[in-house]
Amino acid sequence: MNNKFDIAIVGAGVVGCAMARQLTLCGATVLVLEKAVDVLDGASKGNSAILHTGFDAPVNSLEQSCIASGYANYLSHAAELNLPILKSGALVLAWDQQQLAQLPELIDKAHANGVNDVARLTREEILAREPNLAPSVVGGFEVPGEYLIDPWATAHAYLLQAIANGTELLRGTEVLDGEYTNGYWNLKTSAGDFVADHVINCAGLYGDIVDQRLVGESCFTITPRKGQFVVFDKAASDLTTAILLPVPTKKTKGVVVCRTIFGNLLLGPTAEDQTSRVDASTNREALLALRDRGIDMIPKLENFDVTAAYAGLRPACEHSDYQIRHMPDQQYICVGSIRSTGLSGALGIAQYVNKLLVETRFSNQPLTSPVIPDVDRLSNYHPRDWQDQNNGGIVCHCESVTRREIMNALTGPMPPASLQGLKRRTRVCMGRCQGFYCTAELAKMTKGYFELPLGVQHENS
Amino acid sequence: MKIADANQPSPIDVAIVGAGSAGLALAAELKRSGVTRVVMLEREKTAGGIPRHCGHYPFGIREYGRLLKGPDYAKRNVDTAVKLGVEIRNEVSVTELHPQGRLSLFTPSGLESLQAKRVVLCTGVRESSRSQRFIGGDRPLGVMSTAALQSLVYLNGMHPFSRPIILGSELVSFSAIETCRHLGIRPVAMVEELDRVIAQKTILPYLTLRGVPLYAGVHEPKIIGKKHVEALAFVDADGKPQTIETDGIIVSGRFRPEASLLLASHLELDPGSGGPVIDQFGQCSDPSYYSAGNLLRAAETSGWCWREGVSTAKRIVQDLSSAHYEVRGYIRLSTNDPAIKFALPQRLVISNRPGGMTDMQIGLLKPSRGVLKASCGSQCVSVSKINSRPMRRILRPLADILATAPGSDVQLSFEES
Ligand SMILES: Cc1cc2nc3c(=O)[nH]c(=O)nc-3n(C[C@H](O)[C@H](O)[C@H](O)COP(=O)(O)OP(=O)(O)OC[C@H]3O[C@@H](n4cnc5c(N)ncnc54)[C@H](O)[C@@H]3O)c2cc1C
Ligand SMILES: Cc1cc2nc3c(=O)[nH]c(=O)nc-3n(C[C@H](O)[C@H](O)[C@H](O)COP(=O)(O)OP(=O)(O)OC[C@H]3O[C@@H](n4cnc5c(N)ncnc54)[C@H](O)[C@@H]3O)c2cc1C
C-alpha cells in the first residue's frame, strides 16, 4: 500500500463512494477509510431508491445544482456501470384543497430548477393513469424524469470502479483524530496512521463529529431523522406505475408509494427526529400507521402481504441545504448533512468537490482508459443471471439469486463481511420468505467469509 | 406397427410442482393407477419437502404403519415414488404457470418449457417472517424461522445460537424446542402475543418438563441487538416491561401457503386461504391444474397432506380416463365473516362426476363458539355447532350445499352463542 495518498476520504456511504470514483478517475491516489465492517453502513443503508430530478429542491441552492448535475451524470454513466434504471416518472398528488392550492407554486419551482417537463394533471387524468388510486385524490402534476434505481449497486459500482483504478479501501477503520502540518494530513485511525494531502469528510451521520476531531469545530450539528419503510410483496407492484409523491412539507418529502427496481412496492418513509446516530429500529405502531396511510392512497393494498420493513437515518441538521465547507488552508473539505437526496446528488457533489480541490493544490490528470468494474445487475425489470448459462443454480428462490452471483460477491474485490452486506450485493433473503428456504444453504456457502457466521458445526451432527 | 422413437420421450401425463409429502404420495398413487408418465419438479437438491428437516417423531404411522422421524419418512416417500417409476427432477424450479398445463422451468442446464396434460401444484407452506408480523426493533443476525433452524441443524449439522427465544406457540414452535434439544440447548422462553398457547392446551406440561417458561399475552415485542441478537423486549400480560437476554429468536409458525407461482399466474387465488381456488375435485380455475397439500391452506399435518395427495391422484386418474361428465352448473362457496379465515373448496361443480370431497374444510381467525351457518340469499342451507379455535381442523359435510341450485352463491357465517 501507498504510504502517502493525495486524498483521504472519511466514510464510504454513497457520497464517499462517488467521491472516490471521481477523484480516482481524475488521477488522484485515494484512500477510503470506513469505520464499519462494510461500506454503506450509515445513511446510505436504507432509502427510497429514487433518482430525483431535484424539481422540489430549494431554487439556487447547492443541493439543487448537485442534484441536477448528479442526475445528468447518473443517466450518462448507468449503462457503462451496468446500473439498472427504470423510468417510472412521478406524480405529485394533492389529497385536499389546501395541497391543491400549493401545486402552482411547486410547478413554478420545478421550472425554475430547470425541470421543464413538469406539467399539471387533472384528477381524471391522474386516475386514468393510476386506476388503483383512491378516488379522493383531488389533483396533481407529473414529473416524468424521476427514475427508480438500485441504491446499493449504485454506491458499490462507484467504489468498485475506484478500486479497480487504484483506490485503497480500508474497512473497520475509524478516523479518530488528525493533524494538518507541513502541507499534509496525518490521520490517526483505529487501524493505524495514514498520511494524505487532502482530507474529505464524507462521514454522513457523523459529519459534525469528524469535523470536531479533525478541525476542532463544525458549522452544523447532525440530528438524525429516521425514516421507516414497509416493503410490500412483488404482486403489489402492479398497483402503480409512477412514483407517487405527496405535496412536500418543509421537513420532509412525505410518504411515498413506489415500485422498487427489484419489483416490490415500497411505502414510506416516516420522518422522526432522534438523538441516536445508530438506532435504525422499526416499531410496529409506525409501520402499521404507514400501512394504513398506504391503504388510504391505494385501497387494494389491503390485500397484499408485507415482505419486509426497515428504517434509514437521514443526516439532517439545523440548515436545510447541503453543508459543503472548503478549508483551503488546511486542505480539508467537509461534505456534510447530505440529508435526503444524496443518492441522486452524489455524482454532482463529487464533481463540485473536485472543482474545489482544483482551486487548491490538486490538479486533474484524468485516466485515459479507466477500468470498468464488473457489477451484477439485480433488477426485476432487466435480464438476470438466472436466465443465463452456467450460473450454478438458484440458491435464493424468492429473489432468483444464483450460486454464481453469491460466489462473485463473496470472492470479489469488496467482499461482504456480514449477511447484511451479502443481501445488499445479491438480494439473498430479501424476498417473500426472508430466509425460510435458503438460510441453510447460505450458511454452508458463506462458511469462513463472515465476521459472524450463520452457524457453527455442532457435535451431535 | 409404429416403433416408439427412443429419443422422443412420450408426452407427460401429469407434472407435479413440489416433491413434498402431498406431491410424492400423489405421484406414487398415479403410477399405481397405471398413469404412464409422471414427472415431479422439485427446486431443492433433494426431494421430500418439509419433513426432510423435521428430525423428530411422529411421522408415517398411518401411511406406513411405522413410527418414523421426518427425514426417514421423507426418504420413504421418495423411494416409494421412484420405485413405482415416478421421474423426480431435483434442482428444477418452476418459474411460471401458463394456461393449459404449460410450465416454464429453471434447470441447472438452462431454461426449459414443459407441457403436461395435467399439472398439480403442491408447493406447501412456509412460516410468516417477523416483518409480516410487524415485529419491530433492530435487524440483527440470529432471527430465523423454525424451518431455517431445522435445516441448519438437521441438514447442515450447524448450531446458530445457544439460548434462543421462541416466538409463537403453535405445534411447530414446540418442534423448535425439540430441535434445540437435539443441539443440547434449552430455549430461554416461549413468547406468544395471543393470550394463550395456540397449540392444544394438553401440551403445556411439556413446557414444564423442558423447563421453558411461557409468556403469553405479550405486547409490543421488539428485537434488540446491534450485530447479533442480544435481547427481546416486550410488555408482559400484566403490563410490565420485560427484557429477556437471548442470542437468537425463532420466529415460528403463522403458516401461509407458498403461493408465489400462483400470485403471478392466470389461476384464481383465494385471499382467505392464500391458496388456489379449487373445486371438490381439487381442480383449479384452469381445469388443467390441480392442487393438493398445504398450498391449499395453512396448515395441516403431513399425514393429512399425504392422504390428500392420494385422493387427488384418484380424481386425476378419473379425469384423464376421458370419461365424459355432464356439468349442470357451479356453486360458489365463500365467506366474509370476520371469524372465518377460509372455506375449502371455494367452488362446487354440479355434475354426475363421482368421487369428489364429501366435506368442506374451514379455518377460523379467532376462537369461536356458536353456530356455523351456510346460507344462500335469505335461505338457510345448513347449520352446525362450532366450538373451536384458529389452527384447528374443522370439517363439515358438503351434501346440503351441493343440493342447492346451480348458480347459487353460498355464504358461510358464524353466530356466537
Ligand atoms: C429514509 C430515507 C430516504 C431517502 N430517500 C432518498 C431517495 O429516494 N433518493 C435520494 O437521492 N436520496 C435519498 N435519501 C438520502 C440518501 O440516502 C443520503 O443522502 C445519503 O445516503 C447520504 O450518504 P452519505 O455518504 O453522506 O452518508 P452515510 O451513508 O452515512 O455515509 C457515511 C459513512 O461514514 C462512515 N463514518 C462515520 N464516521 C466515521 C469515522 N470517524 N471514520 C470512518 N468512517 C466513518 C459511516 O460508517 C458511514 O458509512 C434518503 C435517505 C433516507 C434516510
Ligand atoms: C417449519 C415447518 C415444520 C413442520 N413440521 C411438521 C411436523 O412436525 N409434522 C407435520 O405433520 N407437519 C409439519 N409441518 C407441516 C408441513 O407443511 C407438512 O408436514 C407437509 O410437509 C406438507 O406437505 P406439502 O407437500 O404440502 O408441502 P412441502 O412438504 O412443504 O413440499 C413442498 C415442496 O415444493 C417445493 N417447491 C415449492 N415451490 C416450488 C417451485 N416453484 N418449483 C419447484 N418446487 C417447488 C418445495 O421445495 C418443497 O419441496 C411443518 C411445516 C413447516 C413449515
CSV table of N, CA, C and O in Angstrom, one decimal, chain A residues 37 233 235 279-284 287-288 291 305-310 386-387 389 391 393-394 397 403 419-420 432-437 439-441 443-444 447 451-458 460-461, chain B residues 43-45 50 93 95 106 109-111 123 125-127 129-139 141 145 147-148 151-153 156-160 182-184 193 220-222 227-228 256 258 260 263:
chain,number,residue,atom,x,y,z
A,37,VAL,N,-17.7,-2.5,9.3
A,37,VAL,CA,-17.0,-3.7,8.7
A,37,VAL,C,-17.4,-3.7,7.2
A,37,VAL,O,-16.7,-4.4,6.4
A,233,ASP,N,-45.2,-7.1,-1.0
A,233,ASP,CA,-45.0,-8.2,-1.9
A,233,ASP,C,-44.9,-7.8,-3.3
A,233,ASP,O,-45.5,-6.9,-3.8
A,235,ALA,N,-46.2,-9.0,-5.8
A,235,ALA,CA,-47.5,-8.9,-6.5
A,235,ALA,C,-48.2,-7.5,-6.5
A,235,ALA,O,-48.9,-7.1,-7.3
A,279,ASP,N,-29.5,4.1,15.9
A,279,ASP,CA,-30.8,3.4,16.1
A,279,ASP,C,-31.7,3.5,14.9
A,279,ASP,O,-32.4,4.4,14.7
A,280,ALA,N,-31.6,2.4,14.1
A,280,ALA,CA,-32.4,2.4,12.9
A,280,ALA,C,-33.5,1.3,13.1
A,280,ALA,O,-33.8,0.5,12.2
A,281,SER,N,-34.0,1.2,14.3
A,281,SER,CA,-35.0,0.2,14.6
A,281,SER,C,-36.4,0.6,14.0
A,281,SER,O,-36.6,1.8,13.8
A,282,THR,N,-37.2,-0.4,13.8
A,282,THR,CA,-38.6,-0.1,13.4
A,282,THR,C,-39.5,-0.2,14.6
A,282,THR,O,-39.1,-0.9,15.5
A,283,ASN,N,-40.7,0.3,14.5
A,283,ASN,CA,-41.7,0.0,15.5
A,283,ASN,C,-43.0,-0.3,14.9
A,283,ASN,O,-43.4,0.3,13.9
A,284,ARG,N,-43.7,-1.2,15.5
A,284,ARG,CA,-44.9,-1.7,15.0
A,284,ARG,C,-46.0,-0.6,14.7
A,284,ARG,O,-46.6,-0.6,13.7
A,287,LEU,N,-45.2,1.3,11.7
A,287,LEU,CA,-45.3,0.5,10.4
A,287,LEU,C,-46.8,0.3,10.1
A,287,LEU,O,-47.2,0.4,8.9
A,288,LEU,N,-47.6,0.1,11.1
A,288,LEU,CA,-49.0,-0.1,10.9
A,288,LEU,C,-49.6,1.2,10.4
A,288,LEU,O,-50.5,1.2,9.6
A,291,ARG,N,-48.8,1.6,6.9
A,291,ARG,CA,-49.6,0.7,6.1
A,291,ARG,C,-51.0,1.3,5.9
A,291,ARG,O,-51.6,1.3,4.8
A,305,ASP,N,-49.5,-8.9,0.9
A,305,ASP,CA,-48.6,-9.2,2.0
A,305,ASP,C,-47.5,-8.2,2.1
A,305,ASP,O,-47.1,-7.6,1.1
A,306,VAL,N,-47.0,-8.1,3.3
A,306,VAL,CA,-45.8,-7.3,3.5
A,306,VAL,C,-44.6,-8.3,3.4
A,306,VAL,O,-44.6,-9.4,3.8
A,307,THR,N,-43.5,-7.8,2.8
A,307,THR,CA,-42.3,-8.6,2.6
A,307,THR,C,-41.3,-8.3,3.7
A,307,THR,O,-40.6,-9.1,4.3
A,308,ALA,N,-41.1,-7.0,3.9
A,308,ALA,CA,-40.0,-6.5,4.8
A,308,ALA,C,-40.3,-5.2,5.4
A,308,ALA,O,-41.3,-4.5,4.9
A,309,ALA,N,-39.6,-4.8,6.4
A,309,ALA,CA,-39.7,-3.5,7.0
A,309,ALA,C,-38.3,-3.0,7.3
A,309,ALA,O,-37.5,-3.9,7.7
A,310,TYR,N,-38.0,-1.8,7.2
A,310,TYR,CA,-36.6,-1.3,7.5
A,310,TYR,C,-36.7,0.2,7.8
A,310,TYR,O,-37.7,0.8,7.6
A,386,TRP,N,-29.9,-15.7,-13.5
A,386,TRP,CA,-30.6,-17.0,-13.5
A,386,TRP,C,-31.0,-17.4,-14.9
A,386,TRP,O,-31.2,-18.6,-15.2
A,387,GLN,N,-31.2,-16.4,-15.8
A,387,GLN,CA,-31.7,-16.7,-17.1
A,387,GLN,C,-30.5,-17.0,-18.0
A,387,GLN,O,-30.7,-17.4,-19.2
A,389,GLN,N,-26.6,-18.9,-18.8
A,389,GLN,CA,-26.0,-20.3,-18.7
A,389,GLN,C,-25.0,-20.3,-17.5
A,389,GLN,O,-24.4,-19.3,-17.1
A,391,ASN,N,-24.8,-20.7,-14.3
A,391,ASN,CA,-24.9,-19.9,-13.1
A,391,ASN,C,-24.8,-20.7,-11.8
A,391,ASN,O,-24.9,-20.1,-10.8
A,393,GLY,N,-27.0,-22.7,-10.6
A,393,GLY,CA,-28.3,-23.0,-10.0
A,393,GLY,C,-28.8,-21.8,-9.1
A,393,GLY,O,-28.0,-21.0,-8.7
A,394,ILE,N,-30.1,-21.9,-8.8
A,394,ILE,CA,-30.7,-20.9,-7.9
A,394,ILE,C,-30.6,-21.3,-6.5
A,394,ILE,O,-30.9,-22.4,-6.1
A,397,HIS,N,-34.7,-18.7,-3.8
A,397,HIS,CA,-35.8,-18.9,-4.8
A,397,HIS,C,-36.6,-17.6,-4.9
A,397,HIS,O,-37.1,-17.3,-6.0
A,403,ARG,N,-26.0,-19.2,-7.5
A,403,ARG,CA,-24.8,-19.6,-6.9
A,403,ARG,C,-23.7,-18.7,-7.4
A,403,ARG,O,-22.8,-18.2,-6.6
A,419,LEU,N,-24.0,-11.0,6.6
A,419,LEU,CA,-25.1,-11.4,5.8
A,419,LEU,C,-25.8,-10.1,5.2
A,419,LEU,O,-26.2,-10.1,4.1
A,420,GLN,N,-25.9,-9.0,6.1
A,420,GLN,CA,-26.4,-7.8,5.6
A,420,GLN,C,-25.8,-7.3,4.3
A,420,GLN,O,-26.4,-6.9,3.3
A,432,ARG,N,-39.8,-12.7,-0.3
A,432,ARG,CA,-41.0,-13.1,0.4
A,432,ARG,C,-40.7,-14.0,1.7
A,432,ARG,O,-41.3,-13.8,2.7
A,433,CYS,N,-39.8,-15.0,1.5
A,433,CYS,CA,-39.7,-15.9,2.6
A,433,CYS,C,-38.7,-15.5,3.7
A,433,CYS,O,-38.6,-16.1,4.7
A,434,GLN,N,-37.9,-14.4,3.4
A,434,GLN,CA,-37.0,-13.9,4.4
A,434,GLN,C,-36.1,-14.9,5.0
A,434,GLN,O,-35.8,-14.9,6.2
A,435,GLY,N,-35.6,-15.9,4.1
A,435,GLY,CA,-34.6,-16.8,4.6
A,435,GLY,C,-35.2,-18.2,5.0
A,435,GLY,O,-34.4,-19.0,5.5
A,436,PHE,N,-36.5,-18.3,4.9
A,436,PHE,CA,-37.1,-19.6,5.3
A,436,PHE,C,-36.5,-20.8,4.5
A,436,PHE,O,-36.1,-21.8,5.1
A,437,TYR,N,-36.3,-20.6,3.2
A,437,TYR,CA,-35.8,-21.7,2.4
A,437,TYR,C,-34.3,-21.8,2.2
A,437,TYR,O,-33.8,-22.8,2.1
A,439,THR,N,-31.6,-20.2,4.1
A,439,THR,CA,-30.7,-20.0,5.2
A,439,THR,C,-29.6,-21.1,5.3
A,439,THR,O,-28.4,-20.8,5.4
A,440,ALA,N,-30.1,-22.3,5.3
A,440,ALA,CA,-29.1,-23.4,5.5
A,440,ALA,C,-28.1,-23.5,4.4
A,440,ALA,O,-26.9,-23.6,4.6
A,441,GLU,N,-28.5,-23.3,3.1
A,441,GLU,CA,-27.6,-23.4,2.0
A,441,GLU,C,-26.6,-22.2,2.1
A,441,GLU,O,-25.4,-22.3,1.9
A,443,ALA,N,-25.7,-20.7,4.8
A,443,ALA,CA,-24.7,-20.9,5.9
A,443,ALA,C,-23.5,-21.7,5.4
A,443,ALA,O,-22.4,-21.5,5.8
A,444,LYS,N,-23.8,-22.7,4.6
A,444,LYS,CA,-22.7,-23.5,4.0
A,444,LYS,C,-21.9,-22.7,3.1
A,444,LYS,O,-20.6,-22.8,3.2
A,447,LYS,N,-19.5,-20.0,4.8
A,447,LYS,CA,-18.6,-20.5,5.9
A,447,LYS,C,-17.2,-19.9,5.6
A,447,LYS,O,-16.6,-20.0,4.6
A,451,GLU,N,-17.8,-12.1,9.5
A,451,GLU,CA,-17.3,-11.8,10.8
A,451,GLU,C,-18.1,-12.7,11.8
A,451,GLU,O,-17.6,-13.3,12.7
A,452,LEU,N,-19.4,-12.7,11.6
A,452,LEU,CA,-20.3,-13.6,12.4
A,452,LEU,C,-20.9,-14.6,11.5
A,452,LEU,O,-21.7,-14.3,10.6
A,453,PRO,N,-20.6,-15.9,11.7
A,453,PRO,CA,-21.1,-17.0,10.8
A,453,PRO,C,-22.6,-17.2,11.1
A,453,PRO,O,-23.1,-16.9,12.1
A,454,LEU,N,-23.3,-17.7,10.1
A,454,LEU,CA,-24.7,-18.0,10.2
A,454,LEU,C,-24.9,-19.3,11.1
A,454,LEU,O,-26.0,-19.5,11.7
A,455,GLY,N,-23.9,-20.1,11.3
A,455,GLY,CA,-24.0,-21.2,12.1
A,455,GLY,C,-22.6,-21.8,12.3
A,455,GLY,O,-21.8,-21.6,11.4
A,456,VAL,N,-22.4,-22.6,13.4
A,456,VAL,CA,-21.1,-23.3,13.5
A,456,VAL,C,-21.4,-24.8,13.6
A,456,VAL,O,-22.5,-25.1,14.1
A,457,GLN,N,-20.5,-25.6,13.3
A,457,GLN,CA,-20.7,-27.0,13.3
A,457,GLN,C,-20.9,-27.5,14.7
A,457,GLN,O,-20.3,-27.0,15.6
A,458,HIS,N,-21.9,-28.4,14.9
A,458,HIS,CA,-22.1,-28.9,16.3
A,458,HIS,C,-21.8,-30.4,16.3
A,458,HIS,O,-21.7,-31.1,15.3
A,460,ASN,N,-23.4,-33.0,17.8
A,460,ASN,CA,-24.4,-34.0,17.6
A,460,ASN,C,-24.7,-34.3,16.1
A,460,ASN,O,-25.7,-35.0,15.8
A,461,SER,N,-23.9,-33.7,15.2
A,461,SER,CA,-24.3,-33.9,13.8
A,461,SER,C,-23.8,-35.2,13.2
A,461,SER,O,-22.8,-35.7,13.5
B,43,ARG,N,-37.5,-27.9,-6.6
B,43,ARG,CA,-36.4,-27.0,-6.7
B,43,ARG,C,-35.2,-27.2,-5.7
B,43,ARG,O,-34.1,-26.7,-5.9
B,44,GLU,N,-35.4,-28.0,-4.7
B,44,GLU,CA,-34.3,-28.3,-3.7
B,44,GLU,C,-33.4,-29.4,-4.3
B,44,GLU,O,-33.8,-30.1,-5.3
B,45,LYS,N,-32.3,-29.6,-3.7
B,45,LYS,CA,-31.3,-30.6,-4.2
B,45,LYS,C,-31.9,-32.0,-3.9
B,45,LYS,O,-31.5,-32.9,-4.6
B,50,ILE,N,-40.8,-30.5,3.5
B,50,ILE,CA,-40.6,-30.1,4.9
B,50,ILE,C,-40.1,-31.2,5.8
B,50,ILE,O,-39.1,-31.0,6.6
B,93,SER,N,-36.7,-25.5,-10.7
B,93,SER,CA,-37.7,-24.6,-10.2
B,93,SER,C,-38.7,-24.3,-11.3
B,93,SER,O,-38.3,-24.0,-12.4
B,95,THR,N,-40.9,-21.7,-12.8
B,95,THR,CA,-40.9,-20.2,-12.6
B,95,THR,C,-42.1,-19.5,-13.1
B,95,THR,O,-42.4,-18.4,-12.8
B,106,PHE,N,-36.8,-23.5,-14.6
B,106,PHE,CA,-35.3,-23.2,-14.5
B,106,PHE,C,-34.7,-24.5,-14.2
B,106,PHE,O,-35.1,-25.2,-13.2
B,109,SER,N,-29.3,-26.9,-16.3
B,109,SER,CA,-28.6,-26.7,-17.7
B,109,SER,C,-29.3,-25.7,-18.5
B,109,SER,O,-29.1,-25.6,-19.7
B,110,GLY,N,-30.2,-24.9,-17.9
B,110,GLY,CA,-30.8,-23.8,-18.7
B,110,GLY,C,-32.3,-23.7,-18.5
B,110,GLY,O,-32.9,-24.5,-17.8
B,111,LEU,N,-32.9,-22.8,-19.2
B,111,LEU,CA,-34.4,-22.6,-19.1
B,111,LEU,C,-35.1,-23.6,-20.1
B,111,LEU,O,-34.6,-23.9,-21.1
B,123,THR,N,-46.9,-27.0,-3.6
B,123,THR,CA,-45.7,-26.2,-3.1
B,123,THR,C,-45.7,-25.9,-1.6
B,123,THR,O,-44.8,-25.3,-1.1
B,125,VAL,N,-46.4,-24.9,2.5
B,125,VAL,CA,-46.5,-23.7,3.3
B,125,VAL,C,-45.1,-23.3,3.8
B,125,VAL,O,-44.2,-24.0,3.9
B,126,ARG,N,-45.0,-22.0,4.2
B,126,ARG,CA,-43.9,-21.5,4.9
B,126,ARG,C,-44.4,-20.7,6.1
B,126,ARG,O,-45.6,-20.5,6.3
B,127,GLU,N,-43.4,-20.3,7.0
B,127,GLU,CA,-43.8,-19.5,8.1
B,127,GLU,C,-43.8,-18.0,7.8
B,127,GLU,O,-43.1,-17.6,6.9
B,129,SER,N,-42.7,-14.3,8.3
B,129,SER,CA,-41.5,-13.6,8.8
B,129,SER,C,-41.8,-12.6,9.9
B,129,SER,O,-43.0,-12.2,10.1
B,130,ARG,N,-40.8,-12.1,10.5
B,130,ARG,CA,-41.0,-11.1,11.5
B,130,ARG,C,-41.7,-9.8,10.9
B,130,ARG,O,-42.5,-9.2,11.6
B,131,SER,N,-41.3,-9.5,9.7
B,131,SER,CA,-41.9,-8.3,9.1
B,131,SER,C,-43.4,-8.5,8.8
B,131,SER,O,-44.2,-7.6,9.0
B,132,GLN,N,-43.7,-9.7,8.4
B,132,GLN,CA,-45.1,-10.0,8.2
B,132,GLN,C,-45.9,-9.9,9.4
B,132,GLN,O,-47.1,-9.8,9.4
B,133,ARG,N,-45.3,-10.1,10.6
B,133,ARG,CA,-46.0,-10.0,11.8
B,133,ARG,C,-45.8,-8.6,12.5
B,133,ARG,O,-46.1,-8.4,13.6
B,134,PHE,N,-45.1,-7.7,11.7
B,134,PHE,CA,-44.9,-6.4,12.2
B,134,PHE,C,-44.1,-6.4,13.6
B,134,PHE,O,-44.5,-5.7,14.5
B,135,ILE,N,-43.1,-7.2,13.6
B,135,ILE,CA,-42.3,-7.2,14.9
B,135,ILE,C,-41.2,-6.2,14.7
B,135,ILE,O,-40.3,-6.4,13.8
B,136,GLY,N,-41.2,-5.2,15.5
B,136,GLY,CA,-40.2,-4.1,15.3
B,136,GLY,C,-38.9,-4.4,16.0
B,136,GLY,O,-38.6,-5.5,16.5
B,137,GLY,N,-38.1,-3.3,16.0
B,137,GLY,CA,-36.8,-3.4,16.7
B,137,GLY,C,-35.7,-3.3,15.7
B,137,GLY,O,-35.8,-2.9,14.5
B,138,ASP,N,-34.5,-3.8,16.2
B,138,ASP,CA,-33.3,-3.8,15.3
B,138,ASP,C,-33.4,-5.0,14.3
B,138,ASP,O,-34.3,-5.8,14.4
B,139,ARG,N,-32.4,-5.0,13.4
B,139,ARG,CA,-32.4,-6.1,12.4
B,139,ARG,C,-31.1,-6.9,12.4
B,139,ARG,O,-30.4,-6.9,11.5
B,141,LEU,N,-28.4,-10.2,13.2
B,141,LEU,CA,-28.3,-11.6,12.8
B,141,LEU,C,-28.9,-12.5,13.9
B,141,LEU,O,-28.8,-12.1,15.1
B,145,SER,N,-36.7,-18.4,11.0
B,145,SER,CA,-37.9,-19.3,11.1
B,145,SER,C,-37.5,-20.6,11.7
B,145,SER,O,-36.3,-21.0,11.7
B,147,ALA,N,-38.1,-23.4,10.2
B,147,ALA,CA,-37.6,-24.2,9.1
B,147,ALA,C,-36.1,-23.9,8.9
B,147,ALA,O,-35.3,-24.8,8.6
B,148,ALA,N,-35.7,-22.6,9.0
B,148,ALA,CA,-34.3,-22.3,8.8
B,148,ALA,C,-33.5,-22.9,9.9
B,148,ALA,O,-32.4,-23.5,9.6
B,151,SER,N,-33.3,-26.7,9.2
B,151,SER,CA,-32.4,-27.1,8.1
B,151,SER,C,-30.9,-26.9,8.5
B,151,SER,O,-30.1,-27.6,8.1
B,152,LEU,N,-30.7,-25.8,9.3
B,152,LEU,CA,-29.3,-25.6,9.7
B,152,LEU,C,-28.8,-26.8,10.6
B,152,LEU,O,-27.7,-27.3,10.4
B,153,VAL,N,-29.7,-27.2,11.5
B,153,VAL,CA,-29.4,-28.3,12.4
B,153,VAL,C,-29.4,-29.7,11.7
B,153,VAL,O,-28.4,-30.4,11.8
B,156,ASN,N,-27.4,-29.4,7.9
B,156,ASN,CA,-26.0,-29.0,7.8
B,156,ASN,C,-25.2,-29.4,9.1
B,156,ASN,O,-24.0,-29.2,9.1
B,157,GLY,N,-25.9,-29.9,10.1
B,157,GLY,CA,-25.2,-30.1,11.3
B,157,GLY,C,-24.6,-28.9,12.0
B,157,GLY,O,-23.5,-28.9,12.5
B,158,MET,N,-25.4,-27.8,11.9
B,158,MET,CA,-24.9,-26.5,12.4
B,158,MET,C,-25.7,-26.0,13.6
B,158,MET,O,-26.8,-26.5,13.8
B,159,HIS,N,-25.1,-25.1,14.3
B,159,HIS,CA,-25.5,-24.6,15.5
B,159,HIS,C,-25.6,-23.0,15.4
B,159,HIS,O,-24.5,-22.4,15.4
B,160,PRO,N,-26.8,-22.4,15.3
B,160,PRO,CA,-26.8,-21.0,15.1
B,160,PRO,C,-26.7,-20.2,16.4
B,160,PRO,O,-26.4,-19.0,16.4
B,182,HIS,N,-32.0,-31.4,20.4
B,182,HIS,CA,-31.1,-32.1,19.6
B,182,HIS,C,-29.7,-31.5,19.7
B,182,HIS,O,-28.7,-32.2,19.6
B,183,LEU,N,-29.7,-30.1,19.8
B,183,LEU,CA,-28.4,-29.4,19.9
B,183,LEU,C,-27.9,-29.4,21.3
B,183,LEU,O,-26.8,-28.9,21.6
B,184,GLY,N,-28.7,-30.0,22.2
B,184,GLY,CA,-28.3,-29.9,23.6
B,184,GLY,C,-28.4,-28.6,24.3
B,184,GLY,O,-27.7,-28.2,25.2
B,193,GLU,N,-48.0,-13.7,21.5
B,193,GLU,CA,-48.7,-12.5,21.6
B,193,GLU,C,-50.2,-12.7,22.0
B,193,GLU,O,-50.8,-11.9,22.6
B,220,GLU,N,-46.2,-5.6,22.0
B,220,GLU,CA,-45.0,-4.8,21.5
B,220,GLU,C,-43.7,-5.6,21.6
B,220,GLU,O,-42.7,-5.1,22.2
B,221,PRO,N,-43.6,-6.8,21.1
B,221,PRO,CA,-42.3,-7.4,21.1
B,221,PRO,C,-41.4,-6.6,20.2
B,221,PRO,O,-41.8,-6.1,19.2
B,222,LYS,N,-40.1,-6.6,20.6
B,222,LYS,CA,-39.2,-5.7,20.0
B,222,LYS,C,-37.8,-6.4,20.0
B,222,LYS,O,-37.4,-6.8,21.1
B,227,LYS,N,-25.2,-6.2,16.1
B,227,LYS,CA,-24.8,-7.1,15.0
B,227,LYS,C,-25.6,-8.4,15.2
B,227,LYS,O,-26.1,-8.9,14.2
B,228,HIS,N,-25.6,-9.0,16.4
B,228,HIS,CA,-26.3,-10.2,16.6
B,228,HIS,C,-27.4,-9.9,17.6
B,228,HIS,O,-27.3,-9.0,18.4
B,256,ARG,N,-48.3,-19.8,6.0
B,256,ARG,CA,-49.0,-19.2,4.9
B,256,ARG,C,-48.6,-20.0,3.6
B,256,ARG,O,-47.4,-20.4,3.5
B,258,GLU,N,-47.2,-21.3,0.2
B,258,GLU,CA,-46.1,-20.8,-0.6
B,258,GLU,C,-46.7,-20.6,-2.0
B,258,GLU,O,-46.6,-21.5,-2.9
B,260,SER,N,-46.2,-18.2,-4.4
B,260,SER,CA,-45.5,-17.3,-5.3
B,260,SER,C,-45.9,-17.5,-6.7
B,260,SER,O,-46.1,-16.6,-7.5
B,263,LEU,N,-49.5,-16.3,-7.5
B,263,LEU,CA,-49.7,-14.9,-7.5
B,263,LEU,C,-49.4,-14.2,-8.8
B,263,LEU,O,-49.9,-13.2,-9.2
